[in-house]
Amino acid sequence: MHSIKVIRKKARVFIIIGGAWGDEGKGKVAAFYAKIADLVIRATGGANAGHTLYINGHKVALHLIPGGIGYPGVICLIGQGVALDLDILFQEMEDLRNLGVLDAEERLKISGMATVLMPYHKELDELYERMRENKVGTTKRGIGPAYEDKVKRDGLLVYHLLDSLENLEAVIKNAVERHNILFRHYGMKEAVVDPHALAVKYHEYGERIKKMVVDGHNFVRGYVDDPTKTIVVEGAQAVMLSIETGNRPNYVTSSDSNINGTLSGAHLSWKDITEVILIYKAYLSRVGNGPFYTELPAHLDADGNLIPFAPEEAKIGDKLREAAGEYGATTGRPRRVGLYDILVGRYAVEVSGADYACFNHMDTIGKFALESNGGSISVVTSYKYRGEEINYYPFDTIYTHEVPEPCSVISIPGWVIEKGTHTYEDLPENAKKFIEVIEEYIGVPVKYIGIGPKNSDLIVRTDV
Ligand code: IMP
């Protein structure tokens, strides 16, 4: 018997995943890699995500098109895991054109296997949220219903839009049959779908995107099998919002925004990975409902809306939210904020297989500690739960109905990061101490450190 060992030389593949509940600043590390990338892939989610880009000095918010589009020559792919809202895609293409990116249509590719998010999904998102007792606090972008159709096997693929008008109409008709019953039942006459009219519109959309549609698998293989190429996968949402590893069943998005869904959504396998980078902030934030055990008190009502307050009445969570500018990029909603939670952090490392971590907002938290928090900042290292101290993130709260509370914390004096700091060695000692304490607990090196709002405000450590 003999064995044949095939040594495959492959592209470098960097995967960027959110470490908590989203909005960690994934775009900054994505931008760092986009500079050296050949292909940037968006793998999951839809227009619920959002990142801000500066192109030719102008600000643009992209929800669907990968941020790599801002870098000349970089090819971008919307992968098969995405729920694609074409109205928003067209708007983003136009915004890019207006900013002088004239070749976006040539550089953007769309997997034929991506799910098409239809207008009725947005109507359903509103309706479901209205009917729910445990409100998710969705972004109302139709995400849940689009993935629901996918899982129900009634989803519409990008490929369907390229089929004949009659076939497309038949697929839409099948998909909306039950939705229309619901719309009629709830008196939502305007939402009732006319399959023919919608098929005509989306058939025309199909014509518009036809040139961009690719066979996702083969397209990505063309890069993966070329050792000179670099691929970057821009994760959307985060580990704790994943339908697989987050706060199920209610307080999650409807795709697997952790590593497994991100890989399959990008037409990749785990064997293709070079590096998984988990992105955190030096504190935590959450927009929408759901557990948040280290949340700081703030003037927010149960639906996450700001309750008006006089400046002198600001609670500590209000102060951190203001200091950090924590308002949603997609919905503008004020975000809930809290202390960095080692138990969330370590869980996310364990279930994502991260190689490295990034900590953003290191400037914000050091300054906040000094100016608003009595001089220091804490990270939570254990909870008090059911009368005991525990050092893991519990999911059985579903039936215990008890709420874990921060128990042990480590407090570190604040710091100021001077302009012009470029290396880890030059960071203030307390900032380094903060990083080193966290590294010890979460078990992966913190290779990337965000020290300001600009993409260039990123320290990349060479010592780890
Ligand atoms: P959906 O994805 O719109 O269904 O919303 C489900 C939950 O995920 C809600 O709590 C949203 O606020 C949250 N969510 C969805 N996308 C993002 C994101 O990109 N950042 C932060 N939270 C998000």
Tab-separated table of C-alpha atoms and ligand atoms in Angstrom:
chain	number	residue	atom	x	y	z
A	1	MET	CA	0.000	0.000	0.000
A	2	HIS	CA	1.254	3.453	-0.719
A	3	SER	CA	-0.156	6.834	0.012
A	4	ILE	CA	-0.068	9.897	-2.123
A	5	LYS	CA	0.418	13.132	-0.290
A	6	VAL	CA	-0.795	16.084	-2.252
A	7	ILE	CA	0.585	19.353	-0.961
A	8	ARG	CA	-1.742	22.127	-2.025
A	9	LYS	CA	-0.415	25.607	-1.970
A	10	LYS	CA	-3.250	27.956	-1.333
A	11	ALA	CA	-4.197	31.595	-1.004
A	12	ARG	CA	-4.030	33.367	2.331
A	13	VAL	CA	-7.520	33.656	3.825
A	14	PHE	CA	-8.220	36.105	6.673
A	15	ILE	CA	-11.602	35.905	8.352
A	16	ILE	CA	-12.928	38.740	10.461
A	17	ILE	CA	-15.632	37.926	13.013
A	18	GLY	CA	-17.423	40.099	15.578
A	19	GLY	CA	-16.630	38.956	19.116
A	20	ALA	CA	-19.776	40.080	20.933
A	21	TRP	CA	-23.067	41.641	19.752
A	22	GLY	CA	-21.903	43.466	16.654
A	23	ASP	CA	-20.594	46.974	15.985
A	24	GLU	CA	-17.113	46.076	17.196
A	25	GLY	CA	-15.412	47.977	14.380
A	26	LYS	CA	-14.758	45.008	12.090
A	27	GLY	CA	-14.344	47.456	9.204
A	28	LYS	CA	-11.046	48.750	10.586
A	29	VAL	CA	-9.278	45.383	10.455
A	30	ALA	CA	-11.072	44.621	7.181
A	31	ALA	CA	-9.636	47.845	5.761
A	32	PHE	CA	-6.153	46.917	6.980
A	33	TYR	CA	-6.358	43.658	5.044
A	34	ALA	CA	-8.247	45.089	2.075
A	35	LYS	CA	-5.095	47.004	1.168
A	36	ILE	CA	-3.343	43.717	0.449
A	37	ALA	CA	-6.395	41.752	-0.689
A	38	ASP	CA	-7.282	40.472	-4.123
A	39	LEU	CA	-10.768	39.376	-3.112
A	40	VAL	CA	-13.011	40.629	-0.286
A	41	ILE	CA	-16.088	38.563	0.502
A	42	ARG	CA	-19.238	39.437	2.418
A	43	ALA	CA	-20.557	36.142	3.743
A	44	THR	CA	-23.739	36.489	5.813
A	45	GLY	CA	-26.485	38.855	6.919
A	46	GLY	CA	-27.947	41.632	4.861
A	47	ALA	CA	-28.601	45.326	5.138
A	48	ASN	CA	-28.883	44.923	8.930
A	49	ALA	CA	-25.106	45.390	9.043
A	50	GLY	CA	-23.420	48.623	8.203
A	51	HIS	CA	-20.045	50.202	8.015
A	52	THR	CA	-18.844	53.658	7.217
A	53	LEU	CA	-16.177	54.202	4.613
A	54	TYR	CA	-14.299	57.268	3.453
A	55	ILE	CA	-13.866	57.416	-0.301
A	56	ASN	CA	-12.092	60.376	-1.830
A	57	GLY	CA	-12.592	62.176	1.477
A	58	HIS	CA	-16.368	61.576	1.520
A	59	LYS	CA	-18.298	59.471	3.964
A	60	VAL	CA	-20.404	56.597	2.635
A	61	ALA	CA	-22.369	53.986	4.592
A	62	LEU	CA	-22.372	50.558	3.004
A	63	HIS	CA	-24.669	47.826	4.245
A	64	LEU	CA	-24.171	45.163	1.607
A	65	ILE	CA	-21.218	45.915	-0.627
A	66	PRO	CA	-17.946	44.838	1.016
A	67	GLY	CA	-15.775	47.723	2.197
A	68	GLY	CA	-13.029	46.393	-0.094
A	69	ILE	CA	-14.761	48.242	-2.935
A	70	GLY	CA	-13.092	51.423	-1.659
A	71	TYR	CA	-9.677	50.020	-2.654
A	72	PRO	CA	-8.690	50.242	-6.318
A	73	GLY	CA	-8.429	46.920	-8.079
A	74	VAL	CA	-9.915	44.847	-5.242
A	75	ILE	CA	-12.602	42.399	-6.356
A	76	CYS	CA	-15.602	42.045	-4.019
A	77	LEU	CA	-18.067	39.203	-3.737
A	78	ILE	CA	-21.478	39.008	-2.122
A	79	GLY	CA	-21.444	35.363	-1.055
A	80	GLN	CA	-24.156	32.749	-0.912
A	81	GLY	CA	-24.894	33.347	2.792
A	82	VAL	CA	-26.123	36.890	2.227
A	83	ALA	CA	-29.765	38.008	2.189
A	84	LEU	CA	-29.524	40.505	-0.647
A	85	ASP	CA	-31.801	43.531	-0.773
A	86	LEU	CA	-31.406	44.731	-4.358
A	87	ASP	CA	-32.992	48.136	-3.787
A	88	ILE	CA	-30.311	48.878	-1.212
A	89	LEU	CA	-27.590	47.400	-3.427
A	90	PHE	CA	-28.583	49.695	-6.310
A	91	GLN	CA	-28.580	52.681	-3.958
A	92	GLU	CA	-25.085	51.801	-2.760
A	93	MET	CA	-23.845	51.412	-6.335
A	94	GLU	CA	-25.177	54.862	-7.117
A	95	ASP	CA	-23.577	56.353	-3.999
A	96	LEU	CA	-20.262	54.840	-5.071
A	97	ARG	CA	-20.619	56.215	-8.603
A	98	ASN	CA	-21.335	59.664	-7.172
A	99	LEU	CA	-18.139	59.434	-5.168
A	100	GLY	CA	-16.144	58.685	-8.281
A	101	VAL	CA	-15.914	54.889	-7.969
A	102	LEU	CA	-16.823	54.234	-11.575
A	103	ASP	CA	-15.746	50.618	-11.837
A	104	ALA	CA	-17.781	49.200	-8.931
A	105	GLU	CA	-19.966	47.276	-11.356
A	106	GLU	CA	-16.926	45.521	-12.831
A	107	ARG	CA	-15.365	44.779	-9.446
A	108	LEU	CA	-18.484	43.626	-7.612
A	109	LYS	CA	-19.580	40.009	-8.083
A	110	ILE	CA	-22.712	38.387	-6.707
A	111	SER	CA	-23.059	34.684	-5.995
A	112	GLY	CA	-25.951	33.201	-7.948
A	113	MET	CA	-26.753	31.215	-4.791
A	114	ALA	CA	-27.279	34.265	-2.575
A	115	THR	CA	-30.802	34.675	-1.185
A	116	VAL	CA	-32.851	37.575	-2.527
A	117	LEU	CA	-34.500	39.622	0.193
A	118	MET	CA	-37.876	40.745	-1.127
A	119	PRO	CA	-40.057	43.713	-0.101
A	120	TYR	CA	-42.526	41.347	1.580
A	121	HIS	CA	-39.791	40.212	3.958
A	122	LYS	CA	-39.627	43.718	5.386
A	123	GLU	CA	-43.398	43.811	5.850
A	124	LEU	CA	-43.202	40.430	7.601
A	125	ASP	CA	-40.345	41.615	9.843
A	126	GLU	CA	-42.597	44.452	11.084
A	127	LEU	CA	-45.545	42.138	11.505
A	128	TYR	CA	-43.644	39.413	13.379
A	129	GLU	CA	-42.093	41.954	15.705
A	130	ARG	CA	-45.528	43.426	16.400
A	131	MET	CA	-46.904	39.953	17.208
A	132	ARG	CA	-43.998	38.901	19.469
A	133	GLU	CA	-44.138	39.055	23.203
A	134	ASN	CA	-40.333	38.900	23.519
A	135	LYS	CA	-39.425	41.647	21.085
A	136	VAL	CA	-36.106	41.016	19.344
A	137	GLY	CA	-35.583	44.661	18.462
A	138	THR	CA	-34.753	43.764	14.859
A	139	THR	CA	-33.360	46.259	12.399
A	140	LYS	CA	-36.620	45.836	10.383
A	141	ARG	CA	-34.587	45.086	7.258
A	142	GLY	CA	-36.469	41.859	6.578
A	143	ILE	CA	-33.573	39.638	7.624
A	144	GLY	CA	-35.448	37.077	9.745
A	145	PRO	CA	-38.240	36.462	7.216
A	146	ALA	CA	-35.766	36.192	4.303
A	147	TYR	CA	-33.817	33.470	6.120
A	148	GLU	CA	-37.079	31.916	7.271
A	149	ASP	CA	-38.030	31.453	3.617
A	150	LYS	CA	-34.577	30.045	2.909
A	151	VAL	CA	-34.909	27.468	5.693
A	152	LYS	CA	-38.539	26.745	4.704
A	153	ARG	CA	-37.160	26.016	1.231
A	154	ASP	CA	-39.212	28.816	-0.288
A	155	GLY	CA	-36.278	31.173	-0.700
A	156	LEU	CA	-35.590	33.079	-3.859
A	157	LEU	CA	-32.055	32.852	-5.201
A	158	VAL	CA	-30.238	35.364	-7.347
A	159	TYR	CA	-30.235	32.671	-10.033
A	160	HIS	CA	-34.064	32.678	-10.049
A	161	LEU	CA	-33.976	36.279	-11.241
A	162	LEU	CA	-32.094	35.180	-14.344
A	163	ASP	CA	-34.727	32.584	-15.255
A	164	SER	CA	-37.713	33.277	-17.515
A	165	LEU	CA	-40.410	35.657	-16.301
A	166	GLU	CA	-42.947	32.802	-16.060
A	167	ASN	CA	-40.644	30.643	-13.941
A	168	LEU	CA	-39.738	33.547	-11.670
A	169	GLU	CA	-43.422	34.359	-11.208
A	170	ALA	CA	-44.121	30.735	-10.252
A	171	VAL	CA	-41.351	30.781	-7.618
A	172	ILE	CA	-42.629	34.057	-6.148
A	173	LYS	CA	-46.211	32.782	-6.190
A	174	ASN	CA	-45.204	29.733	-4.191
A	175	ALA	CA	-43.149	31.797	-1.749
A	176	VAL	CA	-45.884	34.328	-0.980
A	177	GLU	CA	-48.901	32.090	-0.710
A	178	ARG	CA	-48.710	31.807	3.085
A	179	HIS	CA	-47.430	35.348	3.547
A	180	ASN	CA	-50.489	36.711	1.746
A	181	ILE	CA	-52.801	34.782	4.075
A	182	LEU	CA	-51.074	36.486	7.002
A	183	PHE	CA	-51.192	39.932	5.416
A	184	ARG	CA	-54.908	39.575	4.729
A	185	HIS	CA	-55.561	38.236	8.221
A	186	TYR	CA	-53.841	41.221	9.826
A	187	GLY	CA	-55.548	43.739	7.547
A	188	MET	CA	-52.291	44.697	5.779
A	189	LYS	CA	-53.897	45.148	2.362
A	190	GLU	CA	-50.968	47.125	0.907
A	191	ALA	CA	-48.568	44.338	1.776
A	192	VAL	CA	-50.468	41.621	-0.113
A	193	VAL	CA	-48.175	40.544	-2.933
A	194	ASP	CA	-49.178	40.442	-6.591
A	195	PRO	CA	-46.727	37.776	-7.848
A	196	HIS	CA	-46.923	38.957	-11.458
A	197	ALA	CA	-46.090	42.604	-10.748
A	198	LEU	CA	-43.236	41.607	-8.440
A	199	ALA	CA	-41.905	39.084	-10.945
A	200	VAL	CA	-41.795	41.766	-13.661
A	201	LYS	CA	-39.874	44.111	-11.366
A	202	TYR	CA	-37.397	41.477	-10.170
A	203	HIS	CA	-36.914	40.061	-13.646
A	204	GLU	CA	-35.779	43.489	-14.671
A	205	TYR	CA	-33.518	43.604	-11.588
A	206	GLY	CA	-32.094	40.293	-12.790
A	207	GLU	CA	-31.171	41.914	-16.110
A	208	ARG	CA	-29.466	44.746	-14.232
A	209	ILE	CA	-27.251	42.476	-12.134
A	210	LYS	CA	-26.723	39.692	-14.689
A	211	LYS	CA	-23.182	40.778	-15.571
A	212	MET	CA	-22.172	40.625	-11.914
A	213	VAL	CA	-23.576	37.172	-11.155
A	214	VAL	CA	-21.025	34.376	-10.774
A	215	ASP	CA	-20.915	30.735	-9.781
A	216	GLY	CA	-19.756	31.506	-6.244
A	217	HIS	CA	-18.023	28.212	-5.593
A	218	ASN	CA	-15.900	28.192	-8.725
A	219	PHE	CA	-15.250	31.889	-8.508
A	220	VAL	CA	-13.840	31.614	-4.983
A	221	ARG	CA	-11.890	28.423	-5.832
A	222	GLY	CA	-10.134	30.379	-8.554
A	223	TYR	CA	-8.641	32.536	-5.813
A	224	VAL	CA	-8.214	29.900	-3.096
A	225	ASP	CA	-6.145	27.656	-5.340
A	226	ASP	CA	-3.765	30.452	-6.268
A	227	PRO	CA	-0.994	30.873	-3.677
A	228	THR	CA	-0.304	34.438	-4.819
A	229	LYS	CA	-3.773	35.606	-3.759
A	230	THR	CA	-5.112	37.055	-0.523
A	231	ILE	CA	-8.762	36.727	0.446
A	232	VAL	CA	-10.478	38.669	3.205
A	233	VAL	CA	-13.875	37.697	4.554
A	234	GLU	CA	-15.815	40.512	6.198
A	235	GLY	CA	-18.005	38.946	8.841
A	236	ALA	CA	-21.319	40.592	9.651
A	237	GLN	CA	-22.914	40.811	13.113
A	238	ALA	CA	-21.126	38.622	15.645
A	239	VAL	CA	-20.717	35.424	17.667
A	240	MET	CA	-23.332	36.372	20.282
A	241	LEU	CA	-25.851	37.369	17.593
A	242	SER	CA	-25.430	34.147	15.630
A	243	ILE	CA	-28.472	31.937	15.192
A	244	GLU	CA	-26.166	29.041	16.148
A	245	THR	CA	-23.973	30.358	18.968
A	246	GLY	CA	-25.706	33.513	20.224
A	247	ASN	CA	-28.515	34.282	22.652
A	248	ARG	CA	-31.026	31.933	21.062
A	249	PRO	CA	-33.890	31.649	20.534
A	250	ASN	CA	-35.003	35.290	20.515
A	251	TYR	CA	-32.106	37.683	20.756
A	252	VAL	CA	-30.083	36.830	17.698
A	253	THR	CA	-30.041	37.544	14.017
A	254	SER	CA	-31.220	34.837	11.636
A	255	SER	CA	-27.931	33.805	10.071
A	256	ASP	CA	-24.900	32.084	11.517
A	257	SER	CA	-22.626	35.067	11.896
A	258	ASN	CA	-20.025	32.937	13.674
A	259	ILE	CA	-17.259	31.118	11.831
A	260	ASN	CA	-19.190	28.183	10.351
A	261	GLY	CA	-21.872	30.274	8.671
A	262	THR	CA	-19.281	32.810	7.615
A	263	LEU	CA	-17.220	30.107	5.924
A	264	SER	CA	-20.079	28.467	4.054
A	265	GLY	CA	-21.567	31.870	3.251
A	266	ALA	CA	-18.257	32.805	1.621
A	267	HIS	CA	-17.991	29.506	-0.313
A	268	LEU	CA	-15.020	28.450	1.843
A	269	SER	CA	-14.171	25.549	4.135
A	270	TRP	CA	-12.285	25.481	7.429
A	271	LYS	CA	-9.277	24.031	5.635
A	272	ASP	CA	-8.929	27.256	3.660
A	273	ILE	CA	-8.402	29.420	6.758
A	274	THR	CA	-5.131	31.206	7.381
A	275	GLU	CA	-6.243	33.377	10.289
A	276	VAL	CA	-9.495	34.025	12.165
A	277	ILE	CA	-9.522	37.415	13.837
A	278	LEU	CA	-12.098	38.154	16.486
A	279	ILE	CA	-12.959	41.814	16.914
A	280	TYR	CA	-13.971	43.382	20.235
A	281	LYS	CA	-14.226	46.784	21.734
A	282	ALA	CA	-12.559	47.531	25.066
A	283	TYR	CA	-16.107	47.640	26.461
A	284	LEU	CA	-19.272	45.962	25.170
A	285	SER	CA	-22.324	47.270	23.362
A	286	ARG	CA	-25.599	45.845	22.257
A	287	VAL	CA	-28.379	47.294	20.132
A	288	GLY	CA	-31.728	45.603	20.400
A	289	ASN	CA	-32.923	43.418	23.209
A	290	GLY	CA	-31.379	40.447	24.969
A	291	PRO	CA	-29.122	39.524	27.871
A	292	PHE	CA	-26.262	41.863	28.711
A	293	TYR	CA	-24.957	41.060	32.180
A	294	THR	CA	-22.325	43.780	32.413
A	295	GLU	CA	-24.548	46.558	31.076
A	296	LEU	CA	-24.088	49.953	32.694
A	297	PRO	CA	-27.197	51.886	33.801
A	298	ALA	CA	-28.455	54.449	31.263
A	299	HIS	CA	-31.530	56.449	30.329
A	300	LEU	CA	-32.984	53.893	27.912
A	301	ASP	CA	-36.506	52.456	27.937
A	302	ALA	CA	-37.345	48.756	27.489
A	303	ASP	CA	-37.303	49.158	23.687
A	304	GLY	CA	-33.876	50.789	23.750
A	305	ASN	CA	-35.150	54.317	23.099
A	306	LEU	CA	-33.463	57.224	24.773
A	307	ILE	CA	-35.384	58.709	27.708
A	308	PRO	CA	-34.709	62.463	27.742
A	309	PHE	CA	-32.452	63.527	30.602
A	310	ALA	CA	-30.675	66.676	31.731
A	311	PRO	CA	-26.863	66.521	31.260
A	312	GLU	CA	-26.245	66.569	35.026
A	313	GLU	CA	-28.504	63.481	35.399
A	314	ALA	CA	-26.433	61.365	33.026
A	315	LYS	CA	-25.848	57.863	34.313
A	316	ILE	CA	-22.549	56.101	33.811
A	317	GLY	CA	-23.865	54.207	30.749
A	318	ASP	CA	-25.015	57.482	29.180
A	319	LYS	CA	-21.551	58.902	29.722
A	320	LEU	CA	-19.834	55.952	28.070
A	321	ARG	CA	-22.337	55.952	25.174
A	322	GLU	CA	-21.666	59.638	24.561
A	323	ALA	CA	-17.898	59.316	24.980
A	324	ALA	CA	-17.828	56.474	22.471
A	325	GLY	CA	-20.527	57.775	20.081
A	326	GLU	CA	-22.484	54.539	20.429
A	327	TYR	CA	-25.377	55.042	18.019
A	328	GLY	CA	-26.289	52.394	15.434
A	329	ALA	CA	-24.808	52.822	11.928
A	330	THR	CA	-27.855	51.154	10.362
A	331	THR	CA	-30.746	52.314	12.532
A	332	GLY	CA	-29.317	55.282	14.466
A	333	ARG	CA	-30.563	53.664	17.680
A	334	PRO	CA	-28.654	54.456	20.904
A	335	ARG	CA	-26.668	51.399	21.895
A	336	ARG	CA	-26.649	49.795	25.313
A	337	VAL	CA	-23.111	49.808	26.702
A	338	GLY	CA	-21.312	47.911	29.449
A	339	LEU	CA	-18.033	46.660	30.826
A	340	TYR	CA	-15.867	44.226	28.898
A	341	ASP	CA	-16.947	40.761	29.940
A	342	ILE	CA	-14.230	38.108	29.943
A	343	LEU	CA	-16.876	35.369	29.995
A	344	VAL	CA	-18.392	36.577	26.732
A	345	GLY	CA	-14.903	37.143	25.349
A	346	ARG	CA	-13.606	33.684	26.161
A	347	TYR	CA	-16.786	31.982	24.967
A	348	ALA	CA	-16.470	33.767	21.626
A	349	VAL	CA	-12.838	32.672	21.258
A	350	GLU	CA	-13.768	29.087	22.015
A	351	VAL	CA	-16.666	28.835	19.580
A	352	SER	CA	-15.020	30.735	16.746
A	353	GLY	CA	-11.592	29.124	16.804
A	354	ALA	CA	-10.017	32.565	16.748
A	355	ASP	CA	-6.272	32.873	16.238
A	356	TYR	CA	-6.035	36.501	17.244
A	357	ALA	CA	-8.136	39.260	18.755
A	358	CYS	CA	-8.477	42.938	18.033
A	359	PHE	CA	-9.478	45.482	20.687
A	360	ASN	CA	-10.944	48.705	19.370
A	361	HIS	CA	-11.730	51.902	21.248
A	362	MET	CA	-8.685	51.535	23.496
A	363	ASP	CA	-8.348	55.319	23.363
A	364	THR	CA	-12.004	55.854	24.318
A	365	ILE	CA	-12.017	53.571	27.338
A	366	GLY	CA	-8.744	54.852	28.799
A	367	LYS	CA	-9.969	58.446	28.591
A	368	PHE	CA	-13.444	57.536	29.879
A	369	ALA	CA	-11.833	55.875	32.915
A	370	LEU	CA	-9.887	59.016	33.752
A	371	GLU	CA	-12.586	61.585	33.003
A	372	SER	CA	-15.867	59.929	34.000
A	373	ASN	CA	-15.248	56.728	35.933
A	374	GLY	CA	-13.189	57.748	38.952
A	375	GLY	CA	-9.848	57.074	37.294
A	376	SER	CA	-10.059	53.390	36.422
A	377	ILE	CA	-11.874	50.877	34.236
A	378	SER	CA	-12.933	47.319	35.099
A	379	VAL	CA	-13.303	44.077	33.217
A	380	VAL	CA	-15.643	41.455	34.608
A	381	THR	CA	-14.043	38.074	35.282
A	382	SER	CA	-16.853	36.137	36.986
A	383	TYR	CA	-20.597	36.244	37.645
A	384	LYS	CA	-22.668	35.624	40.713
A	385	TYR	CA	-25.350	33.246	39.522
A	386	ARG	CA	-27.786	31.116	41.493
A	387	GLY	CA	-25.935	31.875	44.722
A	388	GLU	CA	-22.512	30.846	43.370
A	389	GLU	CA	-19.560	32.424	41.672
A	390	ILE	CA	-19.158	31.069	38.131
A	391	ASN	CA	-16.570	31.732	35.453
A	392	TYR	CA	-18.468	30.790	32.290
A	393	TYR	CA	-21.291	32.306	30.250
A	394	PRO	CA	-24.490	30.452	31.199
A	395	PHE	CA	-27.239	29.714	28.685
A	396	ASP	CA	-29.563	27.889	31.082
A	397	THR	CA	-31.026	31.237	32.180
A	398	ILE	CA	-33.774	30.293	29.710
A	399	TYR	CA	-35.292	28.050	32.369
A	400	THR	CA	-33.696	29.244	35.606
A	401	HIS	CA	-35.009	32.768	34.986
A	402	GLU	CA	-32.132	34.081	37.064
A	403	VAL	CA	-29.866	36.868	35.942
A	404	PRO	CA	-26.096	36.531	36.386
A	405	GLU	CA	-24.485	39.594	37.916
A	406	PRO	CA	-20.878	40.750	37.709
A	407	CYS	CA	-18.976	39.281	40.650
A	408	SER	CA	-15.190	39.594	40.338
A	409	VAL	CA	-13.674	42.420	38.397
A	410	ILE	CA	-10.168	43.568	37.630
A	411	SER	CA	-9.726	47.329	37.662
A	412	ILE	CA	-6.985	49.093	35.792
A	413	PRO	CA	-6.164	52.812	35.997
A	414	GLY	CA	-7.047	54.832	32.875
A	415	TRP	CA	-4.657	56.134	30.247
A	416	VAL	CA	-4.300	58.640	27.460
A	417	ILE	CA	-2.982	57.485	24.100
A	418	GLU	CA	-0.898	60.237	22.578
A	419	LYS	CA	-1.268	61.123	18.905
A	420	GLY	CA	1.478	59.538	16.874
A	421	THR	CA	1.515	56.264	18.845
A	422	HIS	CA	2.275	53.594	16.301
A	423	THR	CA	3.649	50.653	18.201
A	424	TYR	CA	2.547	48.464	21.063
A	425	GLU	CA	5.688	49.392	22.997
A	426	ASP	CA	4.704	53.061	22.869
A	427	LEU	CA	1.256	52.503	24.403
A	428	PRO	CA	0.797	53.703	28.000
A	429	GLU	CA	1.680	51.010	30.558
A	430	ASN	CA	-1.928	50.817	31.806
A	431	ALA	CA	-3.279	50.228	28.311
A	432	LYS	CA	-0.794	47.386	27.889
A	433	LYS	CA	-1.795	46.009	31.288
A	434	PHE	CA	-5.458	46.052	30.209
A	435	ILE	CA	-4.588	44.120	27.057
A	436	GLU	CA	-2.401	41.636	28.889
A	437	VAL	CA	-5.033	40.913	31.546
A	438	ILE	CA	-7.588	40.199	28.833
A	439	GLU	CA	-5.195	38.051	26.802
A	440	GLU	CA	-4.548	35.882	29.797
A	441	TYR	CA	-8.247	35.248	30.317
A	442	ILE	CA	-9.457	34.850	26.739
A	443	GLY	CA	-6.481	32.774	25.670
A	444	VAL	CA	-5.511	34.370	22.338
A	445	PRO	CA	-3.049	37.157	21.575
A	446	VAL	CA	-4.416	40.634	20.991
A	447	LYS	CA	-2.643	41.427	17.765
A	448	TYR	CA	-4.629	44.475	16.664
A	449	ILE	CA	-5.378	47.532	18.795
A	450	GLY	CA	-7.691	50.322	17.670
A	451	ILE	CA	-6.653	53.701	19.075
A	452	GLY	CA	-8.864	56.159	17.182
A	453	PRO	CA	-11.702	56.524	14.679
A	454	LYS	CA	-9.668	56.435	11.472
A	455	ASN	CA	-8.774	53.204	9.721
A	456	SER	CA	-5.134	54.113	10.136
A	457	ASP	CA	-5.577	54.334	13.926
A	458	LEU	CA	-4.644	50.696	14.270
A	459	ILE	CA	-1.617	49.211	15.961
A	460	VAL	CA	-0.578	45.848	14.588
A	461	ARG	CA	1.658	43.986	16.976
A	462	THR	CA	4.608	42.125	15.573
A	463	ASP	CA	5.542	40.488	18.870
A	464	VAL	CA	2.666	37.968	18.947
B	1	IMP	P1	-32.120	41.436	12.646
B	1	IMP	O1	-30.775	40.928	12.192
B	1	IMP	O2	-32.524	42.719	11.963
B	1	IMP	O3	-33.179	40.401	12.585
B	1	IMP	O4	-31.995	41.812	14.201
B	1	IMP	C1	-31.767	40.837	15.197
B	1	IMP	C2	-30.897	41.396	16.317
B	1	IMP	O5	-29.581	41.555	15.828
B	1	IMP	C3	-31.341	42.772	16.826
B	1	IMP	O6	-31.058	42.852	18.210
B	1	IMP	C4	-30.453	43.724	16.052
B	1	IMP	O7	-30.280	44.944	16.711
B	1	IMP	C5	-29.168	42.915	16.015
B	1	IMP	N1	-28.325	43.242	14.869
B	1	IMP	C6	-28.490	42.892	13.578
B	1	IMP	N2	-27.492	43.357	12.825
B	1	IMP	C7	-26.651	43.990	13.643
B	1	IMP	C8	-25.403	44.660	13.452
B	1	IMP	O8	-24.838	44.730	12.354
B	1	IMP	N3	-24.860	45.200	14.574
B	1	IMP	C9	-25.426	45.094	15.803
B	1	IMP	N4	-26.571	44.479	16.014
B	1	IMP	C10	-27.186	43.929	14.950
